[in-house]
Amino acid sequence: MNTAAETQSANEVFIDTLRRVDSEIVSAIETLEILSDNDTLKAIEEGLNDIKIGRVIRFEDFLRKHAYEV
């Protein structure tokens, strides 16, 4: 027979597991939404290609270009 403390501990483990599963489901849904959006996928591919060919600027330069103080 389980003690009240053991039951409470088991419940906490179960709740923690459900929270982690919920987080994974949300993440999977977000990934599927991205993968189903052709415009987003195209933008990602273009960005990766820009990086590959060296068409990038330093973060500090980006901030200056867009009028942020560095």
Short mmCIF file of C-alpha atoms in Angstrom, two decimals:
data_model
loop_
_atom_site.label_atom_id
_atom_site.label_comp_id
_atom_site.label_asym_id
_atom_site.label_seq_id
_atom_site.Cartn_x
_atom_site.Cartn_y
_atom_site.Cartn_z
CA MET A 1 0.00 0.00 0.00
CA ASN A 2 1.29 3.46 -0.91
CA THR A 3 1.68 6.15 1.67
CA ALA A 4 0.18 9.59 1.11
CA ALA A 5 3.68 10.94 0.45
CA GLU A 6 4.32 8.27 -2.21
CA THR A 7 0.98 8.99 -3.86
CA GLN A 8 1.70 12.74 -3.83
CA SER A 9 5.14 12.13 -5.33
CA ALA A 10 3.71 9.90 -8.04
CA ASN A 11 1.09 12.52 -8.83
CA GLU A 12 3.75 15.22 -9.12
CA VAL A 13 5.79 13.07 -11.48
CA PHE A 14 2.69 12.37 -13.59
CA ILE A 15 1.75 16.07 -13.74
CA ASP A 16 5.32 17.04 -14.64
CA THR A 17 5.31 14.43 -17.42
CA LEU A 18 2.02 15.76 -18.78
CA ARG A 19 3.43 19.30 -18.81
CA ARG A 20 6.48 18.15 -20.76
CA VAL A 21 4.31 16.23 -23.24
CA ASP A 22 2.11 19.30 -23.65
CA SER A 23 5.18 21.41 -24.38
CA GLU A 24 6.37 18.90 -26.98
CA ILE A 25 2.93 18.87 -28.64
CA VAL A 26 2.90 22.68 -28.84
CA SER A 27 6.39 22.60 -30.35
CA ALA A 28 5.35 19.99 -32.91
CA ILE A 29 2.29 22.04 -33.91
CA GLU A 30 4.45 25.14 -34.36
CA THR A 31 6.90 23.16 -36.50
CA LEU A 32 4.08 21.82 -38.65
CA GLU A 33 2.70 25.33 -39.10
CA ILE A 34 6.10 26.54 -40.32
CA LEU A 35 6.56 23.55 -42.61
CA SER A 36 3.13 24.10 -44.15
CA ASP A 37 3.80 27.79 -44.95
CA ASN A 38 5.56 27.99 -48.32
CA ASP A 39 6.43 31.68 -47.92
CA THR A 40 8.11 31.02 -44.59
CA LEU A 41 10.04 28.04 -45.97
CA LYS A 42 11.18 30.11 -48.94
CA ALA A 43 12.35 32.91 -46.63
CA ILE A 44 14.28 30.41 -44.49
CA GLU A 45 15.92 28.90 -47.57
CA GLU A 46 16.87 32.37 -48.85
CA GLY A 47 18.33 33.30 -45.47
CA LEU A 48 20.37 30.11 -45.30
CA ASN A 49 21.62 30.73 -48.84
CA ASP A 50 22.61 34.29 -47.87
CA ILE A 51 24.65 32.88 -44.99
CA LYS A 52 26.21 30.25 -47.22
CA ILE A 53 27.42 32.78 -49.79
CA GLY A 54 28.51 35.29 -47.16
CA ARG A 55 25.82 37.91 -47.73
CA VAL A 56 25.63 38.88 -44.06
CA ILE A 57 26.43 41.85 -41.87
CA ARG A 58 27.60 42.04 -38.28
CA PHE A 59 24.88 42.48 -35.67
CA GLU A 60 26.30 45.83 -34.59
CA ASP A 61 26.16 47.05 -38.20
CA PHE A 62 22.55 45.89 -38.47
CA LEU A 63 21.68 47.90 -35.37
CA ARG A 64 23.39 51.01 -36.73
CA LYS A 65 21.68 50.59 -40.11
CA HIS A 66 18.30 50.54 -38.39
CA ALA A 67 19.09 53.50 -36.12
CA TYR A 68 19.65 51.61 -32.87
CA GLU A 69 22.39 52.76 -30.55
CA VAL A 70 25.27 50.34 -30.14
#
